[in-house]
mmCIF file of C-alpha atoms in Angstrom:
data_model
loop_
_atom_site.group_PDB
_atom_site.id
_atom_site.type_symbol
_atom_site.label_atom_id
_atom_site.label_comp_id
_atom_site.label_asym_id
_atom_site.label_seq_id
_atom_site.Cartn_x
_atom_site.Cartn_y
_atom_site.Cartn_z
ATOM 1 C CA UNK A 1 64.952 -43.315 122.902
ATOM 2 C CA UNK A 2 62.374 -45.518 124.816
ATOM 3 C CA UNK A 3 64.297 -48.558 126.514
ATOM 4 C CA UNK A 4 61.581 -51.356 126.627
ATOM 5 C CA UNK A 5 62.084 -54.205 129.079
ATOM 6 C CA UNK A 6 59.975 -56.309 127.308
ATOM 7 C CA UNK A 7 57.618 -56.762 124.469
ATOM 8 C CA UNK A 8 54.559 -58.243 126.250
ATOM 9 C CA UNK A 9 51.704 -58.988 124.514
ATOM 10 C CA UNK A 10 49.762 -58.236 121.278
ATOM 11 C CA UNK A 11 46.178 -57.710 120.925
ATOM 12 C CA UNK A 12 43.439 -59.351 118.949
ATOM 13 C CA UNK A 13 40.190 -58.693 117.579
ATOM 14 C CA UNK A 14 37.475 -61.432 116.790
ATOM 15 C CA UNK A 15 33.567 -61.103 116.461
ATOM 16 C CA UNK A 16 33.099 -63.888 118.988
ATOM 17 C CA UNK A 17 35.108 -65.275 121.719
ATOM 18 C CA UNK A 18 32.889 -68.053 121.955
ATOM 19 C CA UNK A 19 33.639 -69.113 118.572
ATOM 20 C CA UNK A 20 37.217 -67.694 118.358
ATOM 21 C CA UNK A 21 38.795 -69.378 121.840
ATOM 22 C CA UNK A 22 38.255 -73.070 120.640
ATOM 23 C CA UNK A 23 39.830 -72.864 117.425
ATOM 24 C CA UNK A 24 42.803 -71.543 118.676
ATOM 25 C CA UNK A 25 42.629 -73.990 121.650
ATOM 26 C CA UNK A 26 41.853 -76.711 118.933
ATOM 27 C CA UNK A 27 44.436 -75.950 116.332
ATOM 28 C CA UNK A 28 47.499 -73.740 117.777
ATOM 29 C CA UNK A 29 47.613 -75.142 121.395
ATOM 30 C CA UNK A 30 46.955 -71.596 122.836
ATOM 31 C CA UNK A 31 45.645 -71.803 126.325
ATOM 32 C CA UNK A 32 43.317 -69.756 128.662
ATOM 33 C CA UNK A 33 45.055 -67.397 130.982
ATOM 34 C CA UNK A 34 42.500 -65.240 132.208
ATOM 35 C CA UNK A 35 38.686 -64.549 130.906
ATOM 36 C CA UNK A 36 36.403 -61.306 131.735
ATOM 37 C CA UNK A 37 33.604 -59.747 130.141
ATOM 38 C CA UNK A 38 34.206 -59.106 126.200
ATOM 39 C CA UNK A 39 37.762 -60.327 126.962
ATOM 40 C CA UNK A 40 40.254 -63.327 127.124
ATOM 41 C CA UNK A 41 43.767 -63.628 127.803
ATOM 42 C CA UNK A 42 45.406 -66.388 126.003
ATOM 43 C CA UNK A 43 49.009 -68.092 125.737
ATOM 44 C CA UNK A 44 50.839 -70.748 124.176
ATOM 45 C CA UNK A 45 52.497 -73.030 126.817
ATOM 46 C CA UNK A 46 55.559 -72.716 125.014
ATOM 47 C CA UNK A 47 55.968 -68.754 124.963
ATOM 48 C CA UNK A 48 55.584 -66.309 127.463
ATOM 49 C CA UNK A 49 54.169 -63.644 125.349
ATOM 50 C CA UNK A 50 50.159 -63.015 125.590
ATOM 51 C CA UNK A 51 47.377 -62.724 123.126
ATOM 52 C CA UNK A 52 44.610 -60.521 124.633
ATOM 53 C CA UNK A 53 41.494 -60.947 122.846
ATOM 54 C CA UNK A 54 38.528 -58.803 122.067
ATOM 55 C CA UNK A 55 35.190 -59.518 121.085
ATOM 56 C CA UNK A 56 33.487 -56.997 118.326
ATOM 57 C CA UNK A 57 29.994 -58.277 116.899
ATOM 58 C CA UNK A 58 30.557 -56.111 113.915
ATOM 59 C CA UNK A 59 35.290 -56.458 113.785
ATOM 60 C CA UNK A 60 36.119 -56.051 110.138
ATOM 61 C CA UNK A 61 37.951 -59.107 108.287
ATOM 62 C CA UNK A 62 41.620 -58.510 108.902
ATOM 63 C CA UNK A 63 43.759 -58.333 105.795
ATOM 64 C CA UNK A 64 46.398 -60.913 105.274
ATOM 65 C CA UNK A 65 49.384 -58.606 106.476
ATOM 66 C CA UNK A 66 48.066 -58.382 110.124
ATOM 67 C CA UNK A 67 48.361 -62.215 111.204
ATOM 68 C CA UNK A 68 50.260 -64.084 113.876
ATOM 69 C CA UNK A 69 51.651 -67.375 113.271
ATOM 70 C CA UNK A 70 52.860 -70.350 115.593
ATOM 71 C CA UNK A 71 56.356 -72.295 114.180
ATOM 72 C CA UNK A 72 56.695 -75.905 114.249
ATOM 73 C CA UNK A 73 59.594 -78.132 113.737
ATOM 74 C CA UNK A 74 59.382 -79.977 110.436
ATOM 75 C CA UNK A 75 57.927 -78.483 106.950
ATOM 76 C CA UNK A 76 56.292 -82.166 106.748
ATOM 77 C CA UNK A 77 54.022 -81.252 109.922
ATOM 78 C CA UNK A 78 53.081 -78.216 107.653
ATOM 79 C CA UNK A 79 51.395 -80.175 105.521
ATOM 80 C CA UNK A 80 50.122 -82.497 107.957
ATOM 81 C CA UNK A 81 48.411 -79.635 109.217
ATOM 82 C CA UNK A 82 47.090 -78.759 105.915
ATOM 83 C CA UNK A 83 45.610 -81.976 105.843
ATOM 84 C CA UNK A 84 43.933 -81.832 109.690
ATOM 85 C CA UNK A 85 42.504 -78.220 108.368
ATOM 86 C CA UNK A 86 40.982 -79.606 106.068
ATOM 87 C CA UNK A 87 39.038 -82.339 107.870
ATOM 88 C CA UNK A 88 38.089 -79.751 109.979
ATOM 89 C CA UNK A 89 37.283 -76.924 108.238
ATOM 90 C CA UNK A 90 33.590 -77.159 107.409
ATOM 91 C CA UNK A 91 32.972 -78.076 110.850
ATOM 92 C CA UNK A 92 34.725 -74.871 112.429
ATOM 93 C CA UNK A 93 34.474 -72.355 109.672
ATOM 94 C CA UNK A 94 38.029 -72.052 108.370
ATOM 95 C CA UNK A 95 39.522 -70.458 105.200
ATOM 96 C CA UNK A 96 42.190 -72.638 104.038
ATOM 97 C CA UNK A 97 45.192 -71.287 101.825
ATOM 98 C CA UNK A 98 47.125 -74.295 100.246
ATOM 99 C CA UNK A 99 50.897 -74.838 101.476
ATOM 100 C CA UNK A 100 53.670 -72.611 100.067
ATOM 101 C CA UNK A 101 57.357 -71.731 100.487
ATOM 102 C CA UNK A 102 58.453 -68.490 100.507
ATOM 103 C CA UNK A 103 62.102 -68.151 100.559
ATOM 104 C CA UNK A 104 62.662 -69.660 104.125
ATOM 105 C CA UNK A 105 59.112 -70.627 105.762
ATOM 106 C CA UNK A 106 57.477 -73.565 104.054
ATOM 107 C CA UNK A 107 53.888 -72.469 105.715
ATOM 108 C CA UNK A 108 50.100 -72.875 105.293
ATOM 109 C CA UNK A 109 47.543 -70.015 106.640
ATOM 110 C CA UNK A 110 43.966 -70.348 107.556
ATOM 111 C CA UNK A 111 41.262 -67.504 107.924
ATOM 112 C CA UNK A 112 39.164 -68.258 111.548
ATOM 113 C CA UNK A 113 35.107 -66.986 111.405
ATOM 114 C CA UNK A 114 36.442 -63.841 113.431
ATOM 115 C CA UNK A 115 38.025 -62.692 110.607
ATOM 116 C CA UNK A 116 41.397 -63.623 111.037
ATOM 117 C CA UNK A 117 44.623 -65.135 109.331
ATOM 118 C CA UNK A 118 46.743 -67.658 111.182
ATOM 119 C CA UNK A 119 49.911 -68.902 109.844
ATOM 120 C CA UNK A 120 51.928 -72.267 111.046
ATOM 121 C CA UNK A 121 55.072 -72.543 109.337
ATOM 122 C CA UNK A 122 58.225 -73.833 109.773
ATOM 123 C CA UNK A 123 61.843 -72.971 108.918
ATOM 124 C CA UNK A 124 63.396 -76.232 108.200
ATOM 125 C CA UNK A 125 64.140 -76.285 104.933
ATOM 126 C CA UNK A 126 64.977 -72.535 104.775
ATOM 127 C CA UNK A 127 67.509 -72.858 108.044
ATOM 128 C CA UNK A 128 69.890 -75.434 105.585
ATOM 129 C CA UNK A 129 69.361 -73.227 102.386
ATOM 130 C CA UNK A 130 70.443 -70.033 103.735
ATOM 131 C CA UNK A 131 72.141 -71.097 107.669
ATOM 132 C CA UNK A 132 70.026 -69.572 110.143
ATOM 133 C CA UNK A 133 70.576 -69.171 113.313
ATOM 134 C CA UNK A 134 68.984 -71.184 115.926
ATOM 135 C CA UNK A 135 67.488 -68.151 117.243
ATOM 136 C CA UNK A 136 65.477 -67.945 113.995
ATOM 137 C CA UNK A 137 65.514 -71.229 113.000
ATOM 138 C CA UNK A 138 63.673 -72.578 116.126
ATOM 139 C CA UNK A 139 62.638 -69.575 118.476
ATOM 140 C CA UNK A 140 61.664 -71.913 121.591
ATOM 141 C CA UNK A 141 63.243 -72.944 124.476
ATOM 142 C CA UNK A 142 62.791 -76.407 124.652
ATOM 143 C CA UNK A 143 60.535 -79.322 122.793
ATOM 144 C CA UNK A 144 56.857 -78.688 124.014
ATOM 145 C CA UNK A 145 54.683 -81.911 123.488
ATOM 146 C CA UNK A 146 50.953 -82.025 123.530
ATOM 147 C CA UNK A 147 49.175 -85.104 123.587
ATOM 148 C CA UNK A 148 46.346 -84.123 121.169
ATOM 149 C CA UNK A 149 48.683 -83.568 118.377
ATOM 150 C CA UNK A 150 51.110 -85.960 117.471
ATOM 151 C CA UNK A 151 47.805 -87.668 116.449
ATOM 152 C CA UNK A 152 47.214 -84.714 113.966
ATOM 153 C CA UNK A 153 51.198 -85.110 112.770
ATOM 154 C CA UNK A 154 52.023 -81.514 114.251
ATOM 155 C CA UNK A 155 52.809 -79.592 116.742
ATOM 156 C CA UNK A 156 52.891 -76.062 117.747
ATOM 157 C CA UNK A 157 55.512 -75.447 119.512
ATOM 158 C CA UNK A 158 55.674 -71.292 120.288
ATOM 159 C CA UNK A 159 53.900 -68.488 119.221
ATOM 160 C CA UNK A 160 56.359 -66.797 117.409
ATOM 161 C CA UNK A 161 54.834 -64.078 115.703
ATOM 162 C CA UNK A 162 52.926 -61.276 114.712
ATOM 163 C CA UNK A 163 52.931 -58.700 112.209
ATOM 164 C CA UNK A 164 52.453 -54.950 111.205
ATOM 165 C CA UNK A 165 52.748 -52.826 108.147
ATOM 166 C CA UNK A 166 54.616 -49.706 106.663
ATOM 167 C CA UNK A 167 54.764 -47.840 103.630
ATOM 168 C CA UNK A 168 58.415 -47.289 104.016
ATOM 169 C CA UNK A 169 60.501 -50.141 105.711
ATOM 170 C CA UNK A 170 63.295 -48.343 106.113
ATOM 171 C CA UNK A 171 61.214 -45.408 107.815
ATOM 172 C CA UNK A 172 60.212 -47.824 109.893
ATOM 173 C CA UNK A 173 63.069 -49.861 110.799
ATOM 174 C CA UNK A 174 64.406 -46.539 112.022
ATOM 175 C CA UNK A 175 61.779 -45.915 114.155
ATOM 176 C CA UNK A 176 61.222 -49.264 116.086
ATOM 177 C CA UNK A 177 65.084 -49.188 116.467
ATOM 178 C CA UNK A 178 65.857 -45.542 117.154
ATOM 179 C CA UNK A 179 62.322 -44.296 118.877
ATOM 180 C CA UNK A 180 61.736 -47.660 120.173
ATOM 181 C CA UNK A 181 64.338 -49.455 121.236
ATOM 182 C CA UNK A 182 63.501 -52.766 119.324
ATOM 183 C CA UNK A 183 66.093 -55.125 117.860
ATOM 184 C CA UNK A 184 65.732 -55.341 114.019
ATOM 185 C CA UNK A 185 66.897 -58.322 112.382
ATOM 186 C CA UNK A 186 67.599 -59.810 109.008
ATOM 187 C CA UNK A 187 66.797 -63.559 109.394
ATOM 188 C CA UNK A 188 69.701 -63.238 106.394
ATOM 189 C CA UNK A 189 71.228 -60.681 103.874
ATOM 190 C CA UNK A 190 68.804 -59.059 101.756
ATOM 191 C CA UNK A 191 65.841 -60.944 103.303
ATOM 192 C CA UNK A 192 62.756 -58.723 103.287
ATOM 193 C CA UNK A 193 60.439 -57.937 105.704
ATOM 194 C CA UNK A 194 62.814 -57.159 108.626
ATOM 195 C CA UNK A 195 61.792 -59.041 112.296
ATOM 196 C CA UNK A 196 61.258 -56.537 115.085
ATOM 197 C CA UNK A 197 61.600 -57.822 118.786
ATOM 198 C CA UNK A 198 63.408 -57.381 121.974
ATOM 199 C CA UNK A 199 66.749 -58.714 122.636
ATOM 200 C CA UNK A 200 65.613 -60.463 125.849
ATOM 201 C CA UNK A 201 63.007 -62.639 124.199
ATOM 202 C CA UNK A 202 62.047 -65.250 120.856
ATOM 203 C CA UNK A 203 59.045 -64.042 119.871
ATOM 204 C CA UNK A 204 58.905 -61.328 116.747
ATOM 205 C CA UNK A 205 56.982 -58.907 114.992
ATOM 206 C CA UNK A 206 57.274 -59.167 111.071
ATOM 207 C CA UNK A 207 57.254 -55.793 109.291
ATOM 208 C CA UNK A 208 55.599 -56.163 105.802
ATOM 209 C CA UNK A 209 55.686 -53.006 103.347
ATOM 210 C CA UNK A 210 52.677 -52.756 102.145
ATOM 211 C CA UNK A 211 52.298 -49.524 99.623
ATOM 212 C CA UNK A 212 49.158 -49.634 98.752
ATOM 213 C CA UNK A 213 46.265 -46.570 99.020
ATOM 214 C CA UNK A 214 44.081 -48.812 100.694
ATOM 215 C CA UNK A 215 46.207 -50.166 103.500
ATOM 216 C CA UNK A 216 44.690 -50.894 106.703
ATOM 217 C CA UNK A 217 46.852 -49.680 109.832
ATOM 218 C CA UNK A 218 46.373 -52.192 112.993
ATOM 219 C CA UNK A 219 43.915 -50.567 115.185
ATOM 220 C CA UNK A 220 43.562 -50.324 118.808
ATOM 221 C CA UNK A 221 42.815 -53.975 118.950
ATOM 222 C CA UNK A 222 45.599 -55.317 117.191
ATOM 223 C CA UNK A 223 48.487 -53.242 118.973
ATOM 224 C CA UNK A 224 51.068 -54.526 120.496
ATOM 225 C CA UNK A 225 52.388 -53.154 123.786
ATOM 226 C CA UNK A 226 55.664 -52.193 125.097
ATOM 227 C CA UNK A 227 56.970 -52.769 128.891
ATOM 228 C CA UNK A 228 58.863 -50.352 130.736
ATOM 229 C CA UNK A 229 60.434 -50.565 134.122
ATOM 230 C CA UNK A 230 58.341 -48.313 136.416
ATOM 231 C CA UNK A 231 55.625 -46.252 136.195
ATOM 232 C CA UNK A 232 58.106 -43.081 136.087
ATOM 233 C CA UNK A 233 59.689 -44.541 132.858
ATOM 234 C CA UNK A 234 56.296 -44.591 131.325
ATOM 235 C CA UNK A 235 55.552 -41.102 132.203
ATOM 236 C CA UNK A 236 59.061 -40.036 130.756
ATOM 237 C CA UNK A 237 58.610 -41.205 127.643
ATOM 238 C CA UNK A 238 54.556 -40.186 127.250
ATOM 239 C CA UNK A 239 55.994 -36.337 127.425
ATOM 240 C CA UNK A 240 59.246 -37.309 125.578
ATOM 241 C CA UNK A 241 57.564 -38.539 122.689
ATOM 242 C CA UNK A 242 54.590 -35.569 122.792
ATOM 243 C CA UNK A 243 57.713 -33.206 122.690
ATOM 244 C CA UNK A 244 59.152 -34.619 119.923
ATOM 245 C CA UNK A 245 55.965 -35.882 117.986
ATOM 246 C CA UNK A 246 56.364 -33.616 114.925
ATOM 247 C CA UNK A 247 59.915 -34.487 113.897
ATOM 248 C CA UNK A 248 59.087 -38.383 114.445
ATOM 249 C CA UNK A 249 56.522 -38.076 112.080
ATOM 250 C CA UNK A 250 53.914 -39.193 114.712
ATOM 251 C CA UNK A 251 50.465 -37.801 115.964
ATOM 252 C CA UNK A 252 50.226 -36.531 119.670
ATOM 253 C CA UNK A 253 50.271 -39.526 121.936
ATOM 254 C CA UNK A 254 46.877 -40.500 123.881
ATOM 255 C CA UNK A 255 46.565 -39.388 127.337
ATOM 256 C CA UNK A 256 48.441 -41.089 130.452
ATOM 257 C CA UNK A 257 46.190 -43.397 132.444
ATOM 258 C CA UNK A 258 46.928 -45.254 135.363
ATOM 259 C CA UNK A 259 45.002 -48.936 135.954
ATOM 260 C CA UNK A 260 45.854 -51.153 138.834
ATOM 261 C CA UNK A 261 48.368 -48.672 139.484
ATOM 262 C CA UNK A 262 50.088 -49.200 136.315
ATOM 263 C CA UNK A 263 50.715 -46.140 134.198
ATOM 264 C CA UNK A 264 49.938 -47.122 130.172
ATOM 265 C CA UNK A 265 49.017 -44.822 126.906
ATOM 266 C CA UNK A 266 48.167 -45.591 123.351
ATOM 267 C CA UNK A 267 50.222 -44.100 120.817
ATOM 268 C CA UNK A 268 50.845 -44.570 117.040
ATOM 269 C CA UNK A 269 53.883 -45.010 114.888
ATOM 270 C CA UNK A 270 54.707 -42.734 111.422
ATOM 271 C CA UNK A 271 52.763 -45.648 109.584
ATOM 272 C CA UNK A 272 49.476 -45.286 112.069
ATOM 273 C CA UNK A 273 50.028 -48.504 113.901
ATOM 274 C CA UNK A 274 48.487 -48.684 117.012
ATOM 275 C CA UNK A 275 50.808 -49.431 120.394
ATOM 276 C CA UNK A 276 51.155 -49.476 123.555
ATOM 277 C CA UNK A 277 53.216 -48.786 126.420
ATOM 278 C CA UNK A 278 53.078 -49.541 129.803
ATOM 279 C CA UNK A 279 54.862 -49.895 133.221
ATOM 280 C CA UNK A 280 56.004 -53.974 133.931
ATOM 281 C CA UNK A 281 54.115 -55.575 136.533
ATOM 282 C CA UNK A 282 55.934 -55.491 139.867
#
């Protein structure tokens, strides 16, 4: 089994960084970390994990199942941002999907012009129906306040998610917790999808089964990558999962590169989801 230190960042495709960065500057609170050529790195104040962001003229729209959402604190500032969308959406391009409660997120998603779905939801109302945990219920640290929003009546307050597909949840449960060595959780009995994350931080991936003959795996650009602690560890598992590739239902693992003396490779899961794993920065 791989032994991940942490889950570090997820990647994201958009056909124009230009148009891409403000929105999600604008509307989620993300904020620049780094910027190169054809790439940003982005962040919510909030939450430690990182969005790296890639610019394709020609990216595919992204279906619905491969989003990432930000949580706030009230199902009211849902649909105060429902209502700031809205004012804004002619003028940035947006897709707007009405409010809606599913089970325990009260949550409205938007489409951006890059071709992808945002969701900002919150758990209020489903943490008293079904007695959530705080870890679930609100997966930050502490309050963040931004100045530009409690004009719009909400306020991101982490990044707390992305998500993936499978044909087979419980395939795939087994592998992010057995191959992987991700936490699985059950926000509460019988709840479906699962969450996916390490133990050591908030932020989640949401697993959505998704049986369909036209599903769309996330690609190199929507992966999500994997820490180890050392370079060594990253080499280790590289052969240790190209050994064992045919009995965990996986193809042969991309070759082992080293950059900025880090030591990374690109592999895929049974359901052909991109990730990535690499050594933790010293």
């Amino acid at each position: 089994m791989i032994k991940p230190v942490a889950l570090m960042n997820g990647h994201y495709e958009c056909r124009s960084l230009g148009q891409t960065v403000p929105i999600l500057q604008e509307l989620l609170a993300l904020e620049i970390v780094t910027q190169g050529k054809g790439q940003f790195i982005m962040k919510h104040p909030n939450t430690d994990w990182l969005l790296i962001l890639h610019e394709n003229a020609s990216a595919a729209n992204k279906p619905h199942y491969h989003h990432y959402g930000v949580r706030v604190a009230t199902d009211q500032e849902v649909d105060n941002a429902y209502e700031y969308l809205q004012k804004r959406k002619n003028d940035l391009g947006l897709k707007i999907i009405p409010p809606e409660t599913r089970r325990i997120a009260h949550s409205v998603h938007f489409v951006e012009p890059g071709g992808n779905y945002w969701e900002i939801e919150s758990y209020e109302g489903g943490a008293k129906k079904h007695g959530l945990s705080s870890e679930i219920a609100s997966p930050w640290r502490s309050a963040f306040f931004d100045r530009r929003f409690p004009e719009r009546g909400y306020t991101p307050q982490c990044l707390s998610h992305g998500t993936t597909s499978c044909f087979n949840l419980e395939r795939a449960r087994g592998f992010y917790r057995s191959v992987l060595g991700l936490e699985v959780m059950q926000p509460f009995p019988d709840a479906d999808p699962y969450y996916v994350k390490h133990p050591a931080s908030p932020w989640y991936i949401v697993c959505l089964q998704t049986p369909i003959k036209n599903r769309v795996p996330s690609g190199l650009h929507q992966r999500f990558t994997l820490a180890l602690e050392s370079n060594s560890a990253v080499t280790e598992a590289h052969h240790w999962l190209s050994r064992n590739a045919a009995s965990l239902e996986i193809a042969e693992p991309g070759s082992l590169c080293t950059d900025l003396d880090r030591a990374s490779f690109i592999f895929t899961d049974p359901d052909a989801n991109c990730w990535e794993i690499t050594a933790a920065a010293n």
